[in-house]
Amino acid sequence: MNIHITIVPLVSLLAGILILVMPRLLSFIIAIYLIAVGLIGLFGLGSLRLH
């Protein structure tokens, strides 16, 4: 059985957990998430898969 995990859902899950734990970090976490998604889109790392 192979499990394919992409990076964007992991980043969003981590961001969601951090927002629940520390709501004051909301804008900081959103900024980091948007930068990460933008870099992934620009450099084509969306096909990066962890096995």
PDB file of N, CA, C and O in Angstrom:
ATOM      1  N   MET A   1       0.843  -1.172   0.000  1.00  0.00           N
ATOM      2  CA  MET A   1       0.000   0.000   0.000  1.00  0.00           C
ATOM      3  C   MET A   1       0.891   1.238   0.000  1.00  0.00           C
ATOM      4  O   MET A   1       1.781   1.358   0.832  1.00  0.00           O
ATOM      5  N   ASN A   2       0.656   2.140  -0.938  1.00  0.00           N
ATOM      6  CA  ASN A   2       1.398   3.393  -1.008  1.00  0.00           C
ATOM      7  C   ASN A   2       0.519   4.533  -0.530  1.00  0.00           C
ATOM      8  O   ASN A   2      -0.647   4.625  -0.911  1.00  0.00           O
ATOM      9  N   ILE A   3       1.077   5.382   0.298  1.00  0.00           N
ATOM     10  CA  ILE A   3       0.366   6.567   0.771  1.00  0.00           C
ATOM     11  C   ILE A   3       1.089   7.778   0.202  1.00  0.00           C
ATOM     12  O   ILE A   3       2.281   7.964   0.445  1.00  0.00           O
ATOM     13  N   HIS A   4       0.365   8.596  -0.568  1.00  0.00           N
ATOM     14  CA  HIS A   4       0.947   9.799  -1.154  1.00  0.00           C
ATOM     15  C   HIS A   4       0.440  11.009  -0.377  1.00  0.00           C
ATOM     16  O   HIS A   4      -0.760  11.222  -0.267  1.00  0.00           O
ATOM     17  N   ILE A   5       1.359  11.771   0.152  1.00  0.00           N
ATOM     18  CA  ILE A   5       1.014  12.965   0.918  1.00  0.00           C
ATOM     19  C   ILE A   5       1.622  14.169   0.207  1.00  0.00           C
ATOM     20  O   ILE A   5       2.838  14.224   0.010  1.00  0.00           O
ATOM     21  N   THR A   6       0.784  15.114  -0.174  1.00  0.00           N
ATOM     22  CA  THR A   6       1.314  16.319  -0.797  1.00  0.00           C
ATOM     23  C   THR A   6       1.603  17.351   0.279  1.00  0.00           C
ATOM     24  O   THR A   6       1.085  17.287   1.390  1.00  0.00           O
ATOM     25  N   ILE A   7       2.400  18.341  -0.063  1.00  0.00           N
ATOM     26  CA  ILE A   7       2.891  19.289   0.935  1.00  0.00           C
ATOM     27  C   ILE A   7       1.862  20.346   1.321  1.00  0.00           C
ATOM     28  O   ILE A   7       1.798  20.763   2.463  1.00  0.00           O
ATOM     29  N   VAL A   8       1.007  20.762   0.388  1.00  0.00           N
ATOM     30  CA  VAL A   8       0.044  21.841   0.670  1.00  0.00           C
ATOM     31  C   VAL A   8      -0.961  21.434   1.739  1.00  0.00           C
ATOM     32  O   VAL A   8      -1.203  22.215   2.666  1.00  0.00           O
ATOM     33  N   PRO A   9      -1.564  20.243   1.678  1.00  0.00           N
ATOM     34  CA  PRO A   9      -2.479  19.876   2.767  1.00  0.00           C
ATOM     35  C   PRO A   9      -1.785  19.785   4.130  1.00  0.00           C
ATOM     36  O   PRO A   9      -2.387  20.120   5.147  1.00  0.00           O
ATOM     37  N   LEU A  10      -0.534  19.361   4.143  1.00  0.00           N
ATOM     38  CA  LEU A  10       0.189  19.308   5.421  1.00  0.00           C
ATOM     39  C   LEU A  10       0.415  20.704   5.986  1.00  0.00           C
ATOM     40  O   LEU A  10       0.271  20.923   7.183  1.00  0.00           O
ATOM     41  N   VAL A  11       0.760  21.648   5.116  1.00  0.00           N
ATOM     42  CA  VAL A  11       0.975  23.025   5.558  1.00  0.00           C
ATOM     43  C   VAL A  11      -0.330  23.615   6.079  1.00  0.00           C
ATOM     44  O   VAL A  11      -0.356  24.273   7.124  1.00  0.00           O
ATOM     45  N   SER A  12      -1.432  23.379   5.391  1.00  0.00           N
ATOM     46  CA  SER A  12      -2.708  23.940   5.834  1.00  0.00           C
ATOM     47  C   SER A  12      -3.174  23.297   7.136  1.00  0.00           C
ATOM     48  O   SER A  12      -3.744  23.972   7.995  1.00  0.00           O
ATOM     49  N   LEU A  13      -2.918  22.008   7.307  1.00  0.00           N
ATOM     50  CA  LEU A  13      -3.261  21.347   8.560  1.00  0.00           C
ATOM     51  C   LEU A  13      -2.463  21.924   9.721  1.00  0.00           C
ATOM     52  O   LEU A  13      -3.011  22.227  10.786  1.00  0.00           O
ATOM     53  N   LEU A  14      -1.181  22.104   9.522  1.00  0.00           N
ATOM     54  CA  LEU A  14      -0.335  22.688  10.553  1.00  0.00           C
ATOM     55  C   LEU A  14      -0.778  24.109  10.887  1.00  0.00           C
ATOM     56  O   LEU A  14      -0.858  24.491  12.058  1.00  0.00           O
ATOM     57  N   ALA A  15      -1.099  24.899   9.865  1.00  0.00           N
ATOM     58  CA  ALA A  15      -1.564  26.267  10.088  1.00  0.00           C
ATOM     59  C   ALA A  15      -2.866  26.272  10.877  1.00  0.00           C
ATOM     60  O   ALA A  15      -3.039  27.082  11.795  1.00  0.00           O
ATOM     61  N   GLY A  16      -3.784  25.384  10.529  1.00  0.00           N
ATOM     62  CA  GLY A  16      -5.050  25.316  11.253  1.00  0.00           C
ATOM     63  C   GLY A  16      -4.868  24.963  12.713  1.00  0.00           C
ATOM     64  O   GLY A  16      -5.506  25.538  13.591  1.00  0.00           O
ATOM     65  N   ILE A  17      -3.985  24.027  12.991  1.00  0.00           N
ATOM     66  CA  ILE A  17      -3.727  23.639  14.382  1.00  0.00           C
ATOM     67  C   ILE A  17      -3.110  24.800  15.154  1.00  0.00           C
ATOM     68  O   ILE A  17      -3.500  25.087  16.288  1.00  0.00           O
ATOM     69  N   LEU A  18      -2.146  25.487  14.528  1.00  0.00           N
ATOM     70  CA  LEU A  18      -1.523  26.618  15.216  1.00  0.00           C
ATOM     71  C   LEU A  18      -2.516  27.747  15.478  1.00  0.00           C
ATOM     72  O   LEU A  18      -2.454  28.407  16.521  1.00  0.00           O
ATOM     73  N   ILE A  19      -3.439  27.984  14.540  1.00  0.00           N
ATOM     74  CA  ILE A  19      -4.444  29.020  14.742  1.00  0.00           C
ATOM     75  C   ILE A  19      -5.370  28.650  15.902  1.00  0.00           C
ATOM     76  O   ILE A  19      -5.754  29.508  16.700  1.00  0.00           O
ATOM     77  N   LEU A  20      -5.733  27.377  16.017  1.00  0.00           N
ATOM     78  CA  LEU A  20      -6.572  26.950  17.141  1.00  0.00           C
ATOM     79  C   LEU A  20      -5.854  27.118  18.474  1.00  0.00           C
ATOM     80  O   LEU A  20      -6.452  27.503  19.469  1.00  0.00           O
ATOM     81  N   VAL A  21      -4.556  26.814  18.487  1.00  0.00           N
ATOM     82  CA  VAL A  21      -3.799  26.881  19.733  1.00  0.00           C
ATOM     83  C   VAL A  21      -3.479  28.331  20.111  1.00  0.00           C
ATOM     84  O   VAL A  21      -3.617  28.715  21.274  1.00  0.00           O
ATOM     85  N   MET A  22      -3.072  29.130  19.125  1.00  0.00           N
ATOM     86  CA  MET A  22      -2.676  30.517  19.384  1.00  0.00           C
ATOM     87  C   MET A  22      -3.359  31.450  18.376  1.00  0.00           C
ATOM     88  O   MET A  22      -2.775  31.774  17.347  1.00  0.00           O
ATOM     89  N   PRO A  23      -4.597  31.879  18.647  1.00  0.00           N
ATOM     90  CA  PRO A  23      -5.340  32.695  17.681  1.00  0.00           C
ATOM     91  C   PRO A  23      -4.672  34.035  17.350  1.00  0.00           C
ATOM     92  O   PRO A  23      -4.939  34.617  16.305  1.00  0.00           O
ATOM     93  N   ARG A  24      -3.795  34.522  18.192  1.00  0.00           N
ATOM     94  CA  ARG A  24      -3.140  35.804  17.930  1.00  0.00           C
ATOM     95  C   ARG A  24      -2.153  35.716  16.772  1.00  0.00           C
ATOM     96  O   ARG A  24      -1.744  36.728  16.221  1.00  0.00           O
ATOM     97  N   LEU A  25      -1.762  34.507  16.383  1.00  0.00           N
ATOM     98  CA  LEU A  25      -0.819  34.318  15.288  1.00  0.00           C
ATOM     99  C   LEU A  25      -1.508  34.217  13.923  1.00  0.00           C
ATOM    100  O   LEU A  25      -0.850  33.925  12.927  1.00  0.00           O
ATOM    101  N   LEU A  26      -2.817  34.485  13.865  1.00  0.00           N
ATOM    102  CA  LEU A  26      -3.583  34.249  12.656  1.00  0.00           C
ATOM    103  C   LEU A  26      -3.000  34.939  11.433  1.00  0.00           C
ATOM    104  O   LEU A  26      -2.746  34.305  10.405  1.00  0.00           O
ATOM    105  N   SER A  27      -2.745  36.238  11.507  1.00  0.00           N
ATOM    106  CA  SER A  27      -2.250  36.951  10.326  1.00  0.00           C
ATOM    107  C   SER A  27      -0.844  36.487   9.945  1.00  0.00           C
ATOM    108  O   SER A  27      -0.519  36.375   8.759  1.00  0.00           O
ATOM    109  N   PHE A  28      -0.015  36.181  10.925  1.00  0.00           N
ATOM    110  CA  PHE A  28       1.337  35.697  10.658  1.00  0.00           C
ATOM    111  C   PHE A  28       1.303  34.342   9.954  1.00  0.00           C
ATOM    112  O   PHE A  28       2.004  34.112   8.976  1.00  0.00           O
ATOM    113  N   ILE A  29       0.453  33.449  10.442  1.00  0.00           N
ATOM    114  CA  ILE A  29       0.338  32.116   9.852  1.00  0.00           C
ATOM    115  C   ILE A  29      -0.218  32.206   8.433  1.00  0.00           C
ATOM    116  O   ILE A  29       0.260  31.516   7.531  1.00  0.00           O
ATOM    117  N   ILE A  30      -1.226  33.058   8.234  1.00  0.00           N
ATOM    118  CA  ILE A  30      -1.796  33.212   6.894  1.00  0.00           C
ATOM    119  C   ILE A  30      -0.756  33.761   5.931  1.00  0.00           C
ATOM    120  O   ILE A  30      -0.659  33.311   4.788  1.00  0.00           O
ATOM    121  N   ALA A  31       0.052  34.711   6.388  1.00  0.00           N
ATOM    122  CA  ALA A  31       1.091  35.272   5.528  1.00  0.00           C
ATOM    123  C   ALA A  31       2.105  34.199   5.132  1.00  0.00           C
ATOM    124  O   ALA A  31       2.474  34.084   3.957  1.00  0.00           O
ATOM    125  N   ILE A  32       2.550  33.403   6.053  1.00  0.00           N
ATOM    126  CA  ILE A  32       3.505  32.333   5.749  1.00  0.00           C
ATOM    127  C   ILE A  32       2.882  31.313   4.802  1.00  0.00           C
ATOM    128  O   ILE A  32       3.515  30.866   3.852  1.00  0.00           O
ATOM    129  N   TYR A  33       1.615  30.969   5.037  1.00  0.00           N
ATOM    130  CA  TYR A  33       0.928  30.009   4.178  1.00  0.00           C
ATOM    131  C   TYR A  33       0.828  30.526   2.746  1.00  0.00           C
ATOM    132  O   TYR A  33       1.100  29.797   1.799  1.00  0.00           O
ATOM    133  N   LEU A  34       0.443  31.791   2.593  1.00  0.00           N
ATOM    134  CA  LEU A  34       0.312  32.352   1.247  1.00  0.00           C
ATOM    135  C   LEU A  34       1.656  32.428   0.532  1.00  0.00           C
ATOM    136  O   LEU A  34       1.743  32.155  -0.674  1.00  0.00           O
ATOM    137  N   ILE A  35       2.702  32.775   1.262  1.00  0.00           N
ATOM    138  CA  ILE A  35       4.035  32.805   0.662  1.00  0.00           C
ATOM    139  C   ILE A  35       4.457  31.399   0.238  1.00  0.00           C
ATOM    140  O   ILE A  35       4.983  31.196  -0.854  1.00  0.00           O
ATOM    141  N   ALA A  36       4.216  30.410   1.086  1.00  0.00           N
ATOM    142  CA  ALA A  36       4.590  29.030   0.763  1.00  0.00           C
ATOM    143  C   ALA A  36       3.828  28.520  -0.456  1.00  0.00           C
ATOM    144  O   ALA A  36       4.414  27.917  -1.359  1.00  0.00           O
ATOM    145  N   VAL A  37       2.526  28.776  -0.509  1.00  0.00           N
ATOM    146  CA  VAL A  37       1.725  28.326  -1.654  1.00  0.00           C
ATOM    147  C   VAL A  37       2.177  29.038  -2.920  1.00  0.00           C
ATOM    148  O   VAL A  37       2.263  28.431  -3.992  1.00  0.00           O
ATOM    149  N   GLY A  38       2.501  30.315  -2.820  1.00  0.00           N
ATOM    150  CA  GLY A  38       2.992  31.050  -3.978  1.00  0.00           C
ATOM    151  C   GLY A  38       4.315  30.502  -4.485  1.00  0.00           C
ATOM    152  O   GLY A  38       4.512  30.339  -5.695  1.00  0.00           O
ATOM    153  N   LEU A  39       5.228  30.195  -3.582  1.00  0.00           N
ATOM    154  CA  LEU A  39       6.515  29.637  -3.989  1.00  0.00           C
ATOM    155  C   LEU A  39       6.356  28.247  -4.596  1.00  0.00           C
ATOM    156  O   LEU A  39       7.021  27.915  -5.576  1.00  0.00           O
ATOM    157  N   ILE A  40       5.467  27.452  -4.016  1.00  0.00           N
ATOM    158  CA  ILE A  40       5.213  26.121  -4.576  1.00  0.00           C
ATOM    159  C   ILE A  40       4.649  26.250  -5.980  1.00  0.00           C
ATOM    160  O   ILE A  40       5.039  25.524  -6.889  1.00  0.00           O
ATOM    161  N   GLY A  41       3.746  27.195  -6.184  1.00  0.00           N
ATOM    162  CA  GLY A  41       3.176  27.405  -7.505  1.00  0.00           C
ATOM    163  C   GLY A  41       4.192  27.921  -8.508  1.00  0.00           C
ATOM    164  O   GLY A  41       4.210  27.496  -9.665  1.00  0.00           O
ATOM    165  N   LEU A  42       5.057  28.824  -8.080  1.00  0.00           N
ATOM    166  CA  LEU A  42       6.044  29.392  -8.989  1.00  0.00           C
ATOM    167  C   LEU A  42       7.114  28.392  -9.402  1.00  0.00           C
ATOM    168  O   LEU A  42       7.513  28.332 -10.564  1.00  0.00           O
ATOM    169  N   PHE A  43       7.591  27.622  -8.464  1.00  0.00           N
ATOM    170  CA  PHE A  43       8.692  26.719  -8.746  1.00  0.00           C
ATOM    171  C   PHE A  43       8.251  25.302  -9.072  1.00  0.00           C
ATOM    172  O   PHE A  43       9.077  24.410  -9.234  1.00  0.00           O
ATOM    173  N   GLY A  44       6.946  25.069  -9.143  1.00  0.00           N
ATOM    174  CA  GLY A  44       6.442  23.773  -9.574  1.00  0.00           C
ATOM    175  C   GLY A  44       6.705  22.654  -8.599  1.00  0.00           C
ATOM    176  O   GLY A  44       6.880  21.511  -8.992  1.00  0.00           O
ATOM    177  N   LEU A  45       6.705  22.941  -7.326  1.00  0.00           N
ATOM    178  CA  LEU A  45       6.921  21.884  -6.334  1.00  0.00           C
ATOM    179  C   LEU A  45       5.619  21.197  -5.961  1.00  0.00           C
ATOM    180  O   LEU A  45       5.605  20.375  -5.060  1.00  0.00           O
ATOM    181  N   GLY A  46       4.534  21.503  -6.660  1.00  0.00           N
ATOM    182  CA  GLY A  46       3.255  20.877  -6.366  1.00  0.00           C
ATOM    183  C   GLY A  46       3.267  19.393  -6.647  1.00  0.00           C
ATOM    184  O   GLY A  46       2.475  18.651  -6.082  1.00  0.00           O
ATOM    185  N   SER A  47       4.170  18.938  -7.489  1.00  0.00           N
ATOM    186  CA  SER A  47       4.244  17.505  -7.779  1.00  0.00           C
ATOM    187  C   SER A  47       5.168  16.778  -6.811  1.00  0.00           C
ATOM    188  O   SER A  47       5.365  15.573  -6.937  1.00  0.00           O
ATOM    189  N   LEU A  48       5.742  17.489  -5.841  1.00  0.00           N
ATOM    190  CA  LEU A  48       6.607  16.856  -4.844  1.00  0.00           C
ATOM    191  C   LEU A  48       5.777  15.944  -3.956  1.00  0.00           C
ATOM    192  O   LEU A  48       4.790  16.353  -3.375  1.00  0.00           O
ATOM    193  N   ARG A  49       6.152  14.705  -3.851  1.00  0.00           N
ATOM    194  CA  ARG A  49       5.390  13.734  -3.058  1.00  0.00           C
ATOM    195  C   ARG A  49       6.333  13.028  -2.077  1.00  0.00           C
ATOM    196  O   ARG A  49       7.459  12.686  -2.415  1.00  0.00           O
ATOM    197  N   LEU A  50       5.829  12.832  -0.903  1.00  0.00           N
ATOM    198  CA  LEU A  50       6.582  12.101   0.115  1.00  0.00           C
ATOM    199  C   LEU A  50       6.071  10.673   0.155  1.00  0.00           C
ATOM    200  O   LEU A  50       4.886  10.422   0.187  1.00  0.00           O
ATOM    201  N   HIS A  51       6.969   9.699   0.171  1.00  0.00           N
ATOM    202  CA  HIS A  51       6.560   8.288   0.183  1.00  0.00           C
ATOM    203  C   HIS A  51       6.853   7.686   1.533  1.00  0.00           C
ATOM    204  O   HIS A  51       7.817   7.888   2.136  1.00  0.00           O
TER     205      HIS A  51
END
